PDB file of C-alpha atoms in Angstrom:
ATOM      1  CA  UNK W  35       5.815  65.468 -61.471  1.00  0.00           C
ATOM      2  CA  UNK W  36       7.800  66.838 -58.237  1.00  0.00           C
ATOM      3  CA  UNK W  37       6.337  68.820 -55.437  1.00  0.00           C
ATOM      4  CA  UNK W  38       7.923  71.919 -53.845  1.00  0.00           C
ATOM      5  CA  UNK W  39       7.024  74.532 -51.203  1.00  0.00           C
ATOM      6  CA  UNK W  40       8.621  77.423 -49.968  1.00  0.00           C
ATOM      7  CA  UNK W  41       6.774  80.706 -47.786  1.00  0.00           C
ATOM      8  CA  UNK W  42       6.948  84.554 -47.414  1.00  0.00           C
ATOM      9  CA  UNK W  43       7.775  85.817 -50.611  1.00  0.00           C
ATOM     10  CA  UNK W  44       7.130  89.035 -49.857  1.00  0.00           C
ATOM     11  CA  UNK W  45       6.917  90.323 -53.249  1.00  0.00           C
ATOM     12  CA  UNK W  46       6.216  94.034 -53.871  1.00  0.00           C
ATOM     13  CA  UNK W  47       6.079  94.666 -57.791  1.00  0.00           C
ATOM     14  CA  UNK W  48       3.288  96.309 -57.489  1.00  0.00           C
ATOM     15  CA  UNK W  49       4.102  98.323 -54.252  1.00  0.00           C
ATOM     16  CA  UNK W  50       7.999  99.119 -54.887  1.00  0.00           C
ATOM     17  CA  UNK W  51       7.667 101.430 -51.161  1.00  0.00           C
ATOM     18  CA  UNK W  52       7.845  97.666 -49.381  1.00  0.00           C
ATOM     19  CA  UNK W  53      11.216  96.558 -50.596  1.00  0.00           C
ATOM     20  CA  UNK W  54      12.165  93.324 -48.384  1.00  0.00           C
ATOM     21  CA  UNK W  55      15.812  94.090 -49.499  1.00  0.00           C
ATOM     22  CA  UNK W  56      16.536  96.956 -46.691  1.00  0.00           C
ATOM     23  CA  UNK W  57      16.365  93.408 -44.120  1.00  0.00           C
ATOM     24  CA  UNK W  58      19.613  91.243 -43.853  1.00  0.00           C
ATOM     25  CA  UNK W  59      19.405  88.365 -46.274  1.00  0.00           C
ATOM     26  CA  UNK W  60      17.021  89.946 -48.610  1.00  0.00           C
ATOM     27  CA  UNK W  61      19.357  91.223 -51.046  1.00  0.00           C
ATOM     28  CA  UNK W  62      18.242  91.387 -54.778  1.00  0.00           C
ATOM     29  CA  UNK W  63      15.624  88.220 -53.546  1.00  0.00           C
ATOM     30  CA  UNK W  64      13.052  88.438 -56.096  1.00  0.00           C
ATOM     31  CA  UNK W  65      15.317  88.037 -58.796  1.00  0.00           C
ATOM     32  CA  UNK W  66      17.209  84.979 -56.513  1.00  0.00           C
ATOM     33  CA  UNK W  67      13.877  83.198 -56.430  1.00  0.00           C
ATOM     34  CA  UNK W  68      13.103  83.496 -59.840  1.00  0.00           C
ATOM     35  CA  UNK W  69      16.610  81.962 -60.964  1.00  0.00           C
ATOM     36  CA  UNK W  70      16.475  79.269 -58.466  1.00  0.00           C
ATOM     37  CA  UNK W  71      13.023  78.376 -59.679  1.00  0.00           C
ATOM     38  CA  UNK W  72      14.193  77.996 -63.266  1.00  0.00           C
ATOM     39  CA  UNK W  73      16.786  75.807 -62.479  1.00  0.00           C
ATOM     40  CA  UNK W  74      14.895  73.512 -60.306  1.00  0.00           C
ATOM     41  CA  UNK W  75      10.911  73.500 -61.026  1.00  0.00           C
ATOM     42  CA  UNK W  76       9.342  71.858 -64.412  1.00  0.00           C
ATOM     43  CA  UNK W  77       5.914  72.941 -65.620  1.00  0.00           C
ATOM     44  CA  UNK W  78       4.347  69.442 -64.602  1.00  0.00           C
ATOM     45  CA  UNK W  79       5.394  70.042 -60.891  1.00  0.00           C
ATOM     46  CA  UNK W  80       3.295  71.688 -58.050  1.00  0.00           C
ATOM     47  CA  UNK W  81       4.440  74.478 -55.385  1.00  0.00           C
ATOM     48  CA  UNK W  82       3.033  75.047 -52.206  1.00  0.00           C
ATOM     49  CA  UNK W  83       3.264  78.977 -51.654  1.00  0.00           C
ATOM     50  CA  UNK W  84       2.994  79.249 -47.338  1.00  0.00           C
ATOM     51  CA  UNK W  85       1.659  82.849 -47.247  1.00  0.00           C
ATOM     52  CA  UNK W  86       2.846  86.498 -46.922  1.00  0.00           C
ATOM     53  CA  UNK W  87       3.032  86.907 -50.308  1.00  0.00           C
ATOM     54  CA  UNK W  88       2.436  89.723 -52.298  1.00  0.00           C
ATOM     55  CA  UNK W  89       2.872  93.152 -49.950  1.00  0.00           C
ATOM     56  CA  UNK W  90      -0.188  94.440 -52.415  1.00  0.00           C
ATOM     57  CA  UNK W  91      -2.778  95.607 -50.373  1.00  0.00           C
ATOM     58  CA  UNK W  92      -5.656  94.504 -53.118  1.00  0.00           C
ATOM     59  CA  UNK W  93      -6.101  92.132 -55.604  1.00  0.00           C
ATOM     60  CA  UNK W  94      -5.283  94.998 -58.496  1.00  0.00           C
ATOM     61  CA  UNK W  95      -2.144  95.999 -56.055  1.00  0.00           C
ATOM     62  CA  UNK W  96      -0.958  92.429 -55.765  1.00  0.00           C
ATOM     63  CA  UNK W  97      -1.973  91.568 -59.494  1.00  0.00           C
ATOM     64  CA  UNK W  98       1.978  92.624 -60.293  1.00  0.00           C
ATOM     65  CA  UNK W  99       3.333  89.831 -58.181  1.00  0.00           C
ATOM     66  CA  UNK W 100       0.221  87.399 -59.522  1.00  0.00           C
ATOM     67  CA  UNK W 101       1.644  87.790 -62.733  1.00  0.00           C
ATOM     68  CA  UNK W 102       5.544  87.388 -61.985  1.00  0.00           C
ATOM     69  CA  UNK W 103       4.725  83.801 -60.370  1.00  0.00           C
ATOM     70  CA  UNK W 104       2.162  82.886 -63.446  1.00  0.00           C
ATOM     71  CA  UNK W 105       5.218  83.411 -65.678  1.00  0.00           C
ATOM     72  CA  UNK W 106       7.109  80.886 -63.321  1.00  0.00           C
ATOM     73  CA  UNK W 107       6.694  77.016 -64.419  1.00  0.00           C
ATOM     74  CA  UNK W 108       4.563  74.668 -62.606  1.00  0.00           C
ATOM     75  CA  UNK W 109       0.917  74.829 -60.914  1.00  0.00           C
ATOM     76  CA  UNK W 110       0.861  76.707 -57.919  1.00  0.00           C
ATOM     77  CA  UNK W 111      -1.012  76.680 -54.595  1.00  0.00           C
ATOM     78  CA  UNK W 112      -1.640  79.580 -52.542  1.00  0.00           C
ATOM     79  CA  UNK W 113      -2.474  80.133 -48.584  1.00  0.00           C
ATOM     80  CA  UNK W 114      -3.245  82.560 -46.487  1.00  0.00           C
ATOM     81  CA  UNK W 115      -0.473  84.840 -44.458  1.00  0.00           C
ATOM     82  CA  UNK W 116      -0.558  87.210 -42.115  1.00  0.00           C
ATOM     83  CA  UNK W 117       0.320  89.819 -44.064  1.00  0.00           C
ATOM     84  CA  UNK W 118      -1.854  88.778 -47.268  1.00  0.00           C
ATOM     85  CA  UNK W 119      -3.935  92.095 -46.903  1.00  0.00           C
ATOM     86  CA  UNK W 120      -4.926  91.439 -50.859  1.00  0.00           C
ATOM     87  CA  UNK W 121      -6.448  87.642 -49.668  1.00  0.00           C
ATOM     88  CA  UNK W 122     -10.380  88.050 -50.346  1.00  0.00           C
ATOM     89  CA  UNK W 123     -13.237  84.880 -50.617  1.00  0.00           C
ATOM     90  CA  UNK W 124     -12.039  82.359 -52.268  1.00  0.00           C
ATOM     91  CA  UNK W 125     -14.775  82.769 -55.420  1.00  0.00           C
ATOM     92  CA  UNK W 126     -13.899  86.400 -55.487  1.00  0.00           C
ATOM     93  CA  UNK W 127      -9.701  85.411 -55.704  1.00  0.00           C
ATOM     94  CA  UNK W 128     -10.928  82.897 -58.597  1.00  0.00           C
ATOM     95  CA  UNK W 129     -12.843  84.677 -60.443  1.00  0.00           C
ATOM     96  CA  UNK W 130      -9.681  87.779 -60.636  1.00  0.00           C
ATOM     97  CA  UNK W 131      -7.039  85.067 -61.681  1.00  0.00           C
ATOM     98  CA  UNK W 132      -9.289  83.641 -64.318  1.00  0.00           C
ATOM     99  CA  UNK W 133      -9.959  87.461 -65.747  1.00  0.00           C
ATOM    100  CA  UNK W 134      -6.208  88.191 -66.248  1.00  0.00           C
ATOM    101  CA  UNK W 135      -5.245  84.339 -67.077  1.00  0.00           C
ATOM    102  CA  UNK W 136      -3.804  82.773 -63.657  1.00  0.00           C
ATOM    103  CA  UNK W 137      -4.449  80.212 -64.936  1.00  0.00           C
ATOM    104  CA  UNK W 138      -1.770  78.119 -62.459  1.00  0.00           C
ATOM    105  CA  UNK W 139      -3.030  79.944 -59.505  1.00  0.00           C
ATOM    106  CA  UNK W 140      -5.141  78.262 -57.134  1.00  0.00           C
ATOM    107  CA  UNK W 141      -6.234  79.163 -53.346  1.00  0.00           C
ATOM    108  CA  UNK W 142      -5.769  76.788 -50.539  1.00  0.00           C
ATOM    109  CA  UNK W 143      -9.000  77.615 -48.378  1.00  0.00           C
ATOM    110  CA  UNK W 144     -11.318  75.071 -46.963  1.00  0.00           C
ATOM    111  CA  UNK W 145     -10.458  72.846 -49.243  1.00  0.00           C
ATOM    112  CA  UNK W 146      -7.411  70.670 -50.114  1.00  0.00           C
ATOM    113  CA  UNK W 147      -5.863  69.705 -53.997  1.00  0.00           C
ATOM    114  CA  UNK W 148      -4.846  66.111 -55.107  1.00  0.00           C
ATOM    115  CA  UNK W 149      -0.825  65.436 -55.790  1.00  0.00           C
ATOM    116  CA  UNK W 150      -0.692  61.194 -55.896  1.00  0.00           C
ATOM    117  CA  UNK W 151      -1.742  59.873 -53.155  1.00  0.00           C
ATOM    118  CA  UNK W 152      -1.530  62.957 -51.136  1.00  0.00           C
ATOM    119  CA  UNK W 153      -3.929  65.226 -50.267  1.00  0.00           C
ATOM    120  CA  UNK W 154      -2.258  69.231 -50.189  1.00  0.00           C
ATOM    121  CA  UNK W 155      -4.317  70.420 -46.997  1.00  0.00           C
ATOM    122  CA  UNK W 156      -3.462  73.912 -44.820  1.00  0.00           C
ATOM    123  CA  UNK W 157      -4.725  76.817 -43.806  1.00  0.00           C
ATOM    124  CA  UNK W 158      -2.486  80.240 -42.032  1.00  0.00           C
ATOM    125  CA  UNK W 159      -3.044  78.834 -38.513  1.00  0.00           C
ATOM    126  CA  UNK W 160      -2.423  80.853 -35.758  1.00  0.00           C
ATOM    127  CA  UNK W 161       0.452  81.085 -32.197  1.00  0.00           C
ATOM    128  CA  UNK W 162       0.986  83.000 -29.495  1.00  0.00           C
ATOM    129  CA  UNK W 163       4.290  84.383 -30.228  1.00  0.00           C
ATOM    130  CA  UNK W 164       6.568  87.343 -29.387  1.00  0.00           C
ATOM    131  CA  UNK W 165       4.517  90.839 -30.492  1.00  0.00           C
ATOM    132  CA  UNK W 166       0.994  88.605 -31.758  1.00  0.00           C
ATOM    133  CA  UNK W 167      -1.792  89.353 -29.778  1.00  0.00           C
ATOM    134  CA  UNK W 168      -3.370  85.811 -29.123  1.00  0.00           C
ATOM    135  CA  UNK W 169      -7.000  85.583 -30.463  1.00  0.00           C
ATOM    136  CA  UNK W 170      -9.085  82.816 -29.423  1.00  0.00           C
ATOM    137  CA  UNK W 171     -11.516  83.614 -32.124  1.00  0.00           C
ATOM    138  CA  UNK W 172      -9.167  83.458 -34.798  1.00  0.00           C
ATOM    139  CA  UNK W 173      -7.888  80.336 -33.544  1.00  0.00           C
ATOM    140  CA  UNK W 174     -11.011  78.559 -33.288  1.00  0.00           C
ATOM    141  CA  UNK W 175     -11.589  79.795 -37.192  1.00  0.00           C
ATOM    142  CA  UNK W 176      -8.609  78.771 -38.103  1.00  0.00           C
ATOM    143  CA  UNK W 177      -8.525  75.256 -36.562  1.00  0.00           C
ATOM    144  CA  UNK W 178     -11.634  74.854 -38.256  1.00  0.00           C
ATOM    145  CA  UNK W 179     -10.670  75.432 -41.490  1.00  0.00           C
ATOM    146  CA  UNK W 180      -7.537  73.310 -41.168  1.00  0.00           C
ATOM    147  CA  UNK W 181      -9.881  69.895 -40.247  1.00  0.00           C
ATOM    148  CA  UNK W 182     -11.966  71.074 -43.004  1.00  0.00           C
ATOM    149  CA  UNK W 183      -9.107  70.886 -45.226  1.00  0.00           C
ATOM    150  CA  UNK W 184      -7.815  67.977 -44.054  1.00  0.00           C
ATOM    151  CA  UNK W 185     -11.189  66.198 -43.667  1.00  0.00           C
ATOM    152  CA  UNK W 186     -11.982  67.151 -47.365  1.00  0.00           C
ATOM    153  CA  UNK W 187      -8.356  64.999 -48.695  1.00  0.00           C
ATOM    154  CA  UNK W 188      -9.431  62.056 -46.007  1.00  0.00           C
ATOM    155  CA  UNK W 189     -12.514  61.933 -47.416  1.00  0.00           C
ATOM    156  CA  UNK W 190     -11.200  61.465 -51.288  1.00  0.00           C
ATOM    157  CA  UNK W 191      -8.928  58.733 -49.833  1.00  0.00           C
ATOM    158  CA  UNK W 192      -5.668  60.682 -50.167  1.00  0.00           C
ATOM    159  CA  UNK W 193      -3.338  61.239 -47.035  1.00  0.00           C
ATOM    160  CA  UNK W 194      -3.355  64.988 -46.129  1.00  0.00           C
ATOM    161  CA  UNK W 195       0.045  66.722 -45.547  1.00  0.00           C
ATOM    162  CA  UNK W 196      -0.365  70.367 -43.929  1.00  0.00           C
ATOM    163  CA  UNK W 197       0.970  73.521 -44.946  1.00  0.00           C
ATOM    164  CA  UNK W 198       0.418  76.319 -42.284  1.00  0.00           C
ATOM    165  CA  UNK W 199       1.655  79.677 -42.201  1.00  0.00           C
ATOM    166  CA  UNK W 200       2.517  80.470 -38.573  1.00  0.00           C
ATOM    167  CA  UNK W 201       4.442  77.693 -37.088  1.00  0.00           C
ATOM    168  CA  UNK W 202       2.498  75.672 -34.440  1.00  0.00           C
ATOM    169  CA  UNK W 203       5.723  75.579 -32.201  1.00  0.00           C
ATOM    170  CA  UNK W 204       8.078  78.179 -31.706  1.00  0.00           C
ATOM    171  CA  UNK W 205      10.149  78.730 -28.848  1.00  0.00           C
ATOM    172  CA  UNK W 206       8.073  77.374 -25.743  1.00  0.00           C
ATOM    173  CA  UNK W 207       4.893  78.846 -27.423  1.00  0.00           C
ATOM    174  CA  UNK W 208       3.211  75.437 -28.584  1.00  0.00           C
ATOM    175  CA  UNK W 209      -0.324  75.978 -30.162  1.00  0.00           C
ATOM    176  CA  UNK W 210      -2.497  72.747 -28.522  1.00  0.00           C
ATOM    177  CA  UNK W 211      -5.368  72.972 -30.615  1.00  0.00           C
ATOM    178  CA  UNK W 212      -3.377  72.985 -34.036  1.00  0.00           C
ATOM    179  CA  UNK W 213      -0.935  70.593 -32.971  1.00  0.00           C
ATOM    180  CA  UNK W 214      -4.287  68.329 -31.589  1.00  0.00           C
ATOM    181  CA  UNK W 215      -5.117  68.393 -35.028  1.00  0.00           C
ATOM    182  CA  UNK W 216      -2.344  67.110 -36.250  1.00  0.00           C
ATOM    183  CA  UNK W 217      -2.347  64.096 -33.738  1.00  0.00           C
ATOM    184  CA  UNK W 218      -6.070  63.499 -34.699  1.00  0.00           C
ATOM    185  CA  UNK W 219      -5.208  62.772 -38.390  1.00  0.00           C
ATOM    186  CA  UNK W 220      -1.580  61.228 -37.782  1.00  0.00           C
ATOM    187  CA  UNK W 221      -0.297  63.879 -40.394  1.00  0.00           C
ATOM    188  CA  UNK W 222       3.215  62.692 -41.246  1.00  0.00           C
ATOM    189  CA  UNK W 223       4.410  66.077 -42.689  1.00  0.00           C
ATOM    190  CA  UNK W 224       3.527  69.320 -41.694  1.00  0.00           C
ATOM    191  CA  UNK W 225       5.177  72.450 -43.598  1.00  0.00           C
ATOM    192  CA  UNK W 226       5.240  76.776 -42.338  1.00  0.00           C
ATOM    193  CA  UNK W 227       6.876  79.675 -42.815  1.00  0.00           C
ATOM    194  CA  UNK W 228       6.184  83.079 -40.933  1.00  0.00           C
ATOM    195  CA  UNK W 229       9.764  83.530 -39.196  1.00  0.00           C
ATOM    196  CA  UNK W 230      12.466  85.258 -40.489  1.00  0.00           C
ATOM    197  CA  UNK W 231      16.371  86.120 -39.198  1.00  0.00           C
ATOM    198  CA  UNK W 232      18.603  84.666 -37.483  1.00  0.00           C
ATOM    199  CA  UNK W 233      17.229  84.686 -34.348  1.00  0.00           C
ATOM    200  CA  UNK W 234      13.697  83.267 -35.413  1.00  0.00           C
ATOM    201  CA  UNK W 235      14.978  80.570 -37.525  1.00  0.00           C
ATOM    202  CA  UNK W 236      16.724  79.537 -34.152  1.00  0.00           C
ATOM    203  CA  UNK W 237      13.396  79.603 -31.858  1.00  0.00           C
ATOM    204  CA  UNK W 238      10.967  77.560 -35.083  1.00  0.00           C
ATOM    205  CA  UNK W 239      10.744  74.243 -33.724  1.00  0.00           C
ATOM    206  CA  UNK W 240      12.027  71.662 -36.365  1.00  0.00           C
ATOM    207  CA  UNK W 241      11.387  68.005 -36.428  1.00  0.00           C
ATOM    208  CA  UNK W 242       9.305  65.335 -34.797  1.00  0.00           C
ATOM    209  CA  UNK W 243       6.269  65.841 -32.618  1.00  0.00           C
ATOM    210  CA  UNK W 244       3.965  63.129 -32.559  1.00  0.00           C
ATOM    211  CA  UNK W 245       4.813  61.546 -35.080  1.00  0.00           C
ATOM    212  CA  UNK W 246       4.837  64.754 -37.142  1.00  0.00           C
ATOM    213  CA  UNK W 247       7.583  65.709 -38.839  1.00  0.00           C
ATOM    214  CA  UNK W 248       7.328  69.687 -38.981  1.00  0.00           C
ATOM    215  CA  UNK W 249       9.717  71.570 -41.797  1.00  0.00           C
ATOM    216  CA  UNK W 250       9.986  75.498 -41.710  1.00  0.00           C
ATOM    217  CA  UNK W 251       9.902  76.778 -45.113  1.00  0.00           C
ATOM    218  CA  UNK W 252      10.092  80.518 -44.697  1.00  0.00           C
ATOM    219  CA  UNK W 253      12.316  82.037 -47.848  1.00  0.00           C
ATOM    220  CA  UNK W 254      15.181  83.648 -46.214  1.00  0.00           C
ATOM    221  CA  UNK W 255      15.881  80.390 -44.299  1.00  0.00           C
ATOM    222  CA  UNK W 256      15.772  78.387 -47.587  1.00  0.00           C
ATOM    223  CA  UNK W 257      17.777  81.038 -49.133  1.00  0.00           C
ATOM    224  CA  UNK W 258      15.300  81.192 -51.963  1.00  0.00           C
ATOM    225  CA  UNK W 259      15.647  78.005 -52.909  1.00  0.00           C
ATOM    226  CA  UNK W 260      11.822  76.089 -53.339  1.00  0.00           C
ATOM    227  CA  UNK W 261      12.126  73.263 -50.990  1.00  0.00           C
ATOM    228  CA  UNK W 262      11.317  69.486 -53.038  1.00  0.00           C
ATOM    229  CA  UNK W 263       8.927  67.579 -51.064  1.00  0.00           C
ATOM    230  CA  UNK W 264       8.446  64.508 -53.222  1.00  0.00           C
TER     231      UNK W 264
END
């Protein structure tokens, strides 16, 4: 029983007008991920999808992409992107995977799951970066939900380890109150995705802070390869 994680799979099955391919490094990537899955994840193991990722607008629009990761071995666990314009409440995304049979799908919101010892915790987060408008509503939500999460694995005696969707460091753009957050509960490992090229890969802060060792997990960057945690 292994866990993985890897973000931004920006699938578009059921929207074929949002093809990811026209982008450098995107070539033929949905079928890349699904062969690099198959070689490397078993059905006992666990993936941590880091948002942005079905380009469906809806639930019905995304339920394309729903159903090409179902297919996929293992159990995995979904959070919130910024482009996750299908992302509902979290009874209303249950109750749609268990009418079509999702059965391995399972939303990361306000809540955290149990691998081991560990405690799978996250929420999307939020920065100030290039082209985002900062939002100090959104952040306070989102902060929120993220010691929510966490508090919820503490609280079952598991240690938490974070999966965010915007990175809390990027460039000199350092989001305090996340990365507070993650000094409060001594996370050890904290994973996100959210930046893509060249260029953004080279500004996404990787390493320790605090005592927190921060991974970026976006899919381009891992060349669609799902990253093994444990």
């Amino acid at each position: 029983m292994r866990l993985f994680t890897i973000g931004d799979l920006h699938l578009s099955f059921g929207v074929p007008d949002k093809p990811m391919d026209i982008f450098g490094g995107w070539k033929d990537y949905q079928n890349l991920l699904e062969q690099n899955w198959l070689e490397r994840i078993a059905p006992e193991d666990t993936v941590v999808l880091a948002g942005d990722f079905s380009w469906g607008m809806t639930l019905a629009q995304a339920e394309a992409d729903f159903a090409f990761v179902q297919n996929l071995p293992g159990q995995k666990i979904l959070l919130k992107g910024n482009h996750d314009y299908w992302w509902a409440s979290k009874k209303k995304m249950d109750d749609f995977f268990t009418a079509h049979g999702f059965n391995t799908l399972h939303i990361l919101h306000n809540n955290h799951y149990a691998f081991g010892q560990y405690g799978i915790c996250g929420t999307r987060g939020w920065v100030s970066m290039q082209g985002e408008a900062a939002d100090a509503k959104i952040l306070a939500r989102e902060v929120q939900r993220l010691q929510v999460s966490i508090q919820s694995a503490v609280d079952a005696g598991l240690e938490p380890i974070v999966f965010l969707h915007y990175p809390p460091i990027y460039g000199t753009s350092m989001n305090y109150e996340i990365l507070e957050v993650l000094h409060k509960y001594q996370i050890r490992k904290c994973y996100y995705g959210h930046v893509h090229g060249k260029s953004g890969h080279n500004h996404a802060f990787q390493g320790m802070y605090e005592g927190t060792e921060m991974r970026m997990i976006s899919s381009d960057y891992l060349q669609f390869v799902p990253e093994q945690i444990f």
